[in-house]
Amino acid sequence: MKVVREDLDGTPIQRLVVTEPGTTEHFIDEVVGYLCPHCFQADETLTQIWHQADCRLAGEHGRQFYDDLEPVVDETTPTPELSPTHTITIVEYGETEGKSSETGEVGLHEGETVAFFCSCGNLDEDVFEIVHDESCQLAGWHRSAARRAD
């Protein structure tokens, strides 16, 4: 799936809009998530973006929601996000942006990975930080992995 980012009125956060659905069940112009243009953190909802600690928007949106969810990798068990039996779509940027004349920041490049989209509808910039819906086969993995590590 390829997306571009579009500005939202009243917030610096940008929406991720599908330009090429790929093999997924998405549509052109569908909004699949949101992206912080400062720290490039993404999530499927605007209110749940978890900004980097040094981002100028840190502390806003959903940082408090996920502070207790840390993925724990169990080295004896394969990582479920990488299982061939579970669909995770790589969300790539659909165009190359130039350098901003206003801020001097370099934009995203075509084909650059900006997020990962689970078949349960949840998205994050890191495949291992997706918080899955209860009906998803990966739901609760963060907590169950932590329990196994004890």
PDB file of C-alpha atoms in Angstrom:
ATOM      1  CA  MET A   1       0.000   0.000   0.000  1.00  0.00           C
ATOM      2  CA  LYS A   2       1.256   3.502  -0.794  1.00  0.00           C
ATOM      3  CA  VAL A   3       0.149   6.680   0.959  1.00  0.00           C
ATOM      4  CA  VAL A   4       0.773  10.410   0.957  1.00  0.00           C
ATOM      5  CA  ARG A   5       0.349  12.739   3.897  1.00  0.00           C
ATOM      6  CA  GLU A   6      -2.178  15.550   3.980  1.00  0.00           C
ATOM      7  CA  ASP A   7      -2.451  18.435   6.440  1.00  0.00           C
ATOM      8  CA  LEU A   8      -5.309  18.649   8.920  1.00  0.00           C
ATOM      9  CA  ASP A   9      -6.742  22.002   9.987  1.00  0.00           C
ATOM     10  CA  GLY A  10      -5.938  22.950  13.578  1.00  0.00           C
ATOM     11  CA  THR A  11      -3.152  20.427  14.221  1.00  0.00           C
ATOM     12  CA  PRO A  12       0.344  19.744  12.896  1.00  0.00           C
ATOM     13  CA  ILE A  13      -0.524  16.021  12.676  1.00  0.00           C
ATOM     14  CA  GLN A  14      -1.084  14.774   9.125  1.00  0.00           C
ATOM     15  CA  ARG A  15      -3.384  12.063   7.812  1.00  0.00           C
ATOM     16  CA  LEU A  16      -2.059   9.165   5.704  1.00  0.00           C
ATOM     17  CA  VAL A  17      -4.170   8.858   2.555  1.00  0.00           C
ATOM     18  CA  VAL A  18      -4.017   5.819   0.249  1.00  0.00           C
ATOM     19  CA  THR A  19      -2.766   6.491  -3.297  1.00  0.00           C
ATOM     20  CA  GLU A  20      -2.103   2.857  -4.290  1.00  0.00           C
ATOM     21  CA  PRO A  21      -4.040   0.194  -2.354  1.00  0.00           C
ATOM     22  CA  GLY A  22      -1.789  -2.658  -3.484  1.00  0.00           C
ATOM     23  CA  THR A  23      -3.181  -6.086  -2.689  1.00  0.00           C
ATOM     24  CA  THR A  24      -4.999  -4.994   0.455  1.00  0.00           C
ATOM     25  CA  GLU A  25      -8.678  -4.272   0.831  1.00  0.00           C
ATOM     26  CA  HIS A  26      -8.227  -0.499   0.851  1.00  0.00           C
ATOM     27  CA  PHE A  27      -9.322   2.255  -1.497  1.00  0.00           C
ATOM     28  CA  ILE A  28      -7.713   5.295  -3.108  1.00  0.00           C
ATOM     29  CA  ASP A  29      -8.242   8.397  -0.908  1.00  0.00           C
ATOM     30  CA  GLU A  30      -8.988   6.259   2.197  1.00  0.00           C
ATOM     31  CA  VAL A  31      -7.416   7.553   5.426  1.00  0.00           C
ATOM     32  CA  VAL A  32      -5.547   4.663   7.081  1.00  0.00           C
ATOM     33  CA  GLY A  33      -3.672   6.507   9.812  1.00  0.00           C
ATOM     34  CA  TYR A  34      -1.999   9.646  11.087  1.00  0.00           C
ATOM     35  CA  LEU A  35       1.634  10.780  11.153  1.00  0.00           C
ATOM     36  CA  CYS A  36       3.546  13.319  13.210  1.00  0.00           C
ATOM     37  CA  PRO A  37       5.636  15.383  10.747  1.00  0.00           C
ATOM     38  CA  HIS A  38       8.211  16.123  13.457  1.00  0.00           C
ATOM     39  CA  CYS A  39       9.084  12.672  14.868  1.00  0.00           C
ATOM     40  CA  PHE A  40       7.403  10.498  12.177  1.00  0.00           C
ATOM     41  CA  GLN A  41       5.445   8.451  14.701  1.00  0.00           C
ATOM     42  CA  ALA A  42       2.245   6.975  13.280  1.00  0.00           C
ATOM     43  CA  ASP A  43      -0.953   5.407  14.547  1.00  0.00           C
ATOM     44  CA  GLU A  44      -4.368   4.445  13.206  1.00  0.00           C
ATOM     45  CA  THR A  45      -6.027   7.243  15.203  1.00  0.00           C
ATOM     46  CA  LEU A  46      -5.051  10.860  15.699  1.00  0.00           C
ATOM     47  CA  THR A  47      -5.448  10.725  19.470  1.00  0.00           C
ATOM     48  CA  GLN A  48      -3.182   7.713  19.994  1.00  0.00           C
ATOM     49  CA  ILE A  49       0.062   8.896  18.399  1.00  0.00           C
ATOM     50  CA  TRP A  50       2.937   8.163  20.767  1.00  0.00           C
ATOM     51  CA  HIS A  51       5.509  10.878  20.066  1.00  0.00           C
ATOM     52  CA  GLN A  52       9.251  10.482  20.565  1.00  0.00           C
ATOM     53  CA  ALA A  53      10.435  11.965  23.870  1.00  0.00           C
ATOM     54  CA  ASP A  54      12.319  14.801  22.102  1.00  0.00           C
ATOM     55  CA  CYS A  55       9.416  15.700  19.766  1.00  0.00           C
ATOM     56  CA  ARG A  56       7.903  19.155  20.248  1.00  0.00           C
ATOM     57  CA  LEU A  57       4.493  17.437  20.542  1.00  0.00           C
ATOM     58  CA  ALA A  58       5.616  14.928  23.223  1.00  0.00           C
ATOM     59  CA  GLY A  59       3.020  14.593  25.953  1.00  0.00           C
ATOM     60  CA  GLU A  60       0.145  15.336  23.595  1.00  0.00           C
ATOM     61  CA  HIS A  61      -2.238  12.822  22.087  1.00  0.00           C
ATOM     62  CA  GLY A  62      -1.918   9.219  23.290  1.00  0.00           C
ATOM     63  CA  ARG A  63       1.394   8.943  25.124  1.00  0.00           C
ATOM     64  CA  GLN A  64      -0.379   8.013  28.374  1.00  0.00           C
ATOM     65  CA  PHE A  65      -2.294   5.159  26.688  1.00  0.00           C
ATOM     66  CA  TYR A  66       0.685   2.913  25.961  1.00  0.00           C
ATOM     67  CA  ASP A  67       3.238   3.651  28.661  1.00  0.00           C
ATOM     68  CA  ASP A  68       2.624   0.234  30.214  1.00  0.00           C
ATOM     69  CA  LEU A  69       2.702  -1.731  26.945  1.00  0.00           C
ATOM     70  CA  GLU A  70       6.277  -2.675  26.199  1.00  0.00           C
ATOM     71  CA  PRO A  71       6.867  -5.516  23.751  1.00  0.00           C
ATOM     72  CA  VAL A  72       8.945  -8.257  25.334  1.00  0.00           C
ATOM     73  CA  VAL A  73      10.673 -10.562  22.899  1.00  0.00           C
ATOM     74  CA  ASP A  74      10.754 -14.194  23.960  1.00  0.00           C
ATOM     75  CA  GLU A  75      13.872 -15.533  22.243  1.00  0.00           C
ATOM     76  CA  THR A  76      12.545 -19.115  22.298  1.00  0.00           C
ATOM     77  CA  THR A  77       9.307 -18.275  20.450  1.00  0.00           C
ATOM     78  CA  PRO A  78       9.098 -16.926  16.890  1.00  0.00           C
ATOM     79  CA  THR A  79       7.900 -13.335  16.600  1.00  0.00           C
ATOM     80  CA  PRO A  80       4.172 -13.550  15.732  1.00  0.00           C
ATOM     81  CA  GLU A  81       4.163 -10.326  13.680  1.00  0.00           C
ATOM     82  CA  LEU A  82       6.490 -11.996  11.172  1.00  0.00           C
ATOM     83  CA  SER A  83       4.443 -15.196  10.835  1.00  0.00           C
ATOM     84  CA  PRO A  84       3.486 -15.970   7.221  1.00  0.00           C
ATOM     85  CA  THR A  85       0.009 -16.903   8.482  1.00  0.00           C
ATOM     86  CA  HIS A  86      -0.771 -13.339   9.624  1.00  0.00           C
ATOM     87  CA  THR A  87      -1.121 -10.408   7.209  1.00  0.00           C
ATOM     88  CA  ILE A  88       0.757  -7.220   8.020  1.00  0.00           C
ATOM     89  CA  THR A  89       0.837  -4.648   5.191  1.00  0.00           C
ATOM     90  CA  ILE A  90       3.870  -2.405   4.760  1.00  0.00           C
ATOM     91  CA  VAL A  91       2.708   1.198   4.271  1.00  0.00           C
ATOM     92  CA  GLU A  92       5.091   3.049   1.948  1.00  0.00           C
ATOM     93  CA  TYR A  93       5.202   6.690   1.057  1.00  0.00           C
ATOM     94  CA  GLY A  94       3.872   7.270  -2.465  1.00  0.00           C
ATOM     95  CA  GLU A  95       5.916  10.244  -3.689  1.00  0.00           C
ATOM     96  CA  THR A  96       9.204  12.016  -3.110  1.00  0.00           C
ATOM     97  CA  GLU A  97       9.017  15.340  -1.324  1.00  0.00           C
ATOM     98  CA  GLY A  98      11.618  18.051  -1.632  1.00  0.00           C
ATOM     99  CA  LYS A  99      13.256  20.115   1.055  1.00  0.00           C
ATOM    100  CA  SER A 100      10.913  22.610   2.721  1.00  0.00           C
ATOM    101  CA  SER A 101      11.865  26.206   1.931  1.00  0.00           C
ATOM    102  CA  GLU A 102      10.175  27.313   5.177  1.00  0.00           C
ATOM    103  CA  THR A 103      11.669  24.860   7.669  1.00  0.00           C
ATOM    104  CA  GLY A 104      14.626  23.387   5.803  1.00  0.00           C
ATOM    105  CA  GLU A 105      13.400  19.868   6.692  1.00  0.00           C
ATOM    106  CA  VAL A 106      13.835  17.125   4.114  1.00  0.00           C
ATOM    107  CA  GLY A 107      10.594  15.368   3.168  1.00  0.00           C
ATOM    108  CA  LEU A 108       9.770  11.706   2.765  1.00  0.00           C
ATOM    109  CA  HIS A 109      10.832   9.665  -0.266  1.00  0.00           C
ATOM    110  CA  GLU A 110       8.785   7.411  -2.531  1.00  0.00           C
ATOM    111  CA  GLY A 111       8.903   3.838  -1.258  1.00  0.00           C
ATOM    112  CA  GLU A 112      10.028   4.835   2.251  1.00  0.00           C
ATOM    113  CA  THR A 113       8.267   2.748   4.911  1.00  0.00           C
ATOM    114  CA  VAL A 114       6.159   4.997   7.145  1.00  0.00           C
ATOM    115  CA  ALA A 115       4.004   2.424   8.976  1.00  0.00           C
ATOM    116  CA  PHE A 116       2.761  -1.144   9.245  1.00  0.00           C
ATOM    117  CA  PHE A 117      -0.954  -2.008   8.980  1.00  0.00           C
ATOM    118  CA  CYS A 118      -2.364  -5.151  10.619  1.00  0.00           C
ATOM    119  CA  SER A 119      -5.338  -6.972   9.125  1.00  0.00           C
ATOM    120  CA  CYS A 120      -7.237  -6.110  12.345  1.00  0.00           C
ATOM    121  CA  GLY A 121      -7.131  -2.431  11.288  1.00  0.00           C
ATOM    122  CA  ASN A 122      -4.431  -1.146  13.626  1.00  0.00           C
ATOM    123  CA  LEU A 123      -1.366   0.714  12.415  1.00  0.00           C
ATOM    124  CA  ASP A 124       1.944   1.865  13.903  1.00  0.00           C
ATOM    125  CA  GLU A 125       5.311   3.070  12.632  1.00  0.00           C
ATOM    126  CA  ASP A 126       6.917  -0.005  14.265  1.00  0.00           C
ATOM    127  CA  VAL A 127       5.453  -3.442  13.513  1.00  0.00           C
ATOM    128  CA  PHE A 128       6.268  -4.599  17.051  1.00  0.00           C
ATOM    129  CA  GLU A 129       4.366  -1.697  18.653  1.00  0.00           C
ATOM    130  CA  ILE A 130       0.986  -2.347  17.022  1.00  0.00           C
ATOM    131  CA  VAL A 131      -1.686  -2.740  19.696  1.00  0.00           C
ATOM    132  CA  HIS A 132      -4.044  -5.286  18.136  1.00  0.00           C
ATOM    133  CA  ASP A 133      -7.835  -5.507  18.465  1.00  0.00           C
ATOM    134  CA  GLU A 134      -9.177  -8.233  20.751  1.00  0.00           C
ATOM    135  CA  SER A 135     -10.436 -10.270  17.776  1.00  0.00           C
ATOM    136  CA  CYS A 136      -6.937 -10.328  16.206  1.00  0.00           C
ATOM    137  CA  GLN A 137      -4.846 -13.485  16.632  1.00  0.00           C
ATOM    138  CA  LEU A 138      -2.017 -11.235  17.894  1.00  0.00           C
ATOM    139  CA  ALA A 139      -4.171  -9.528  20.548  1.00  0.00           C
ATOM    140  CA  GLY A 140      -2.587  -9.393  23.973  1.00  0.00           C
ATOM    141  CA  TRP A 141       0.809 -10.457  22.685  1.00  0.00           C
ATOM    142  CA  HIS A 142       2.548  -7.688  24.604  1.00  0.00           C
ATOM    143  CA  ARG A 143       1.119  -8.830  27.924  1.00  0.00           C
ATOM    144  CA  SER A 144       1.380 -12.578  27.245  1.00  0.00           C
ATOM    145  CA  ALA A 145       5.002 -12.212  26.193  1.00  0.00           C
ATOM    146  CA  ALA A 146       5.728 -10.294  29.393  1.00  0.00           C
ATOM    147  CA  ARG A 147       4.087 -13.050  31.440  1.00  0.00           C
ATOM    148  CA  ARG A 148       6.159 -15.747  29.705  1.00  0.00           C
ATOM    149  CA  ALA A 149       9.339 -13.807  30.449  1.00  0.00           C
ATOM    150  CA  ASP A 150       8.626 -13.843  34.220  1.00  0.00           C
TER     151      ASP A 150
END
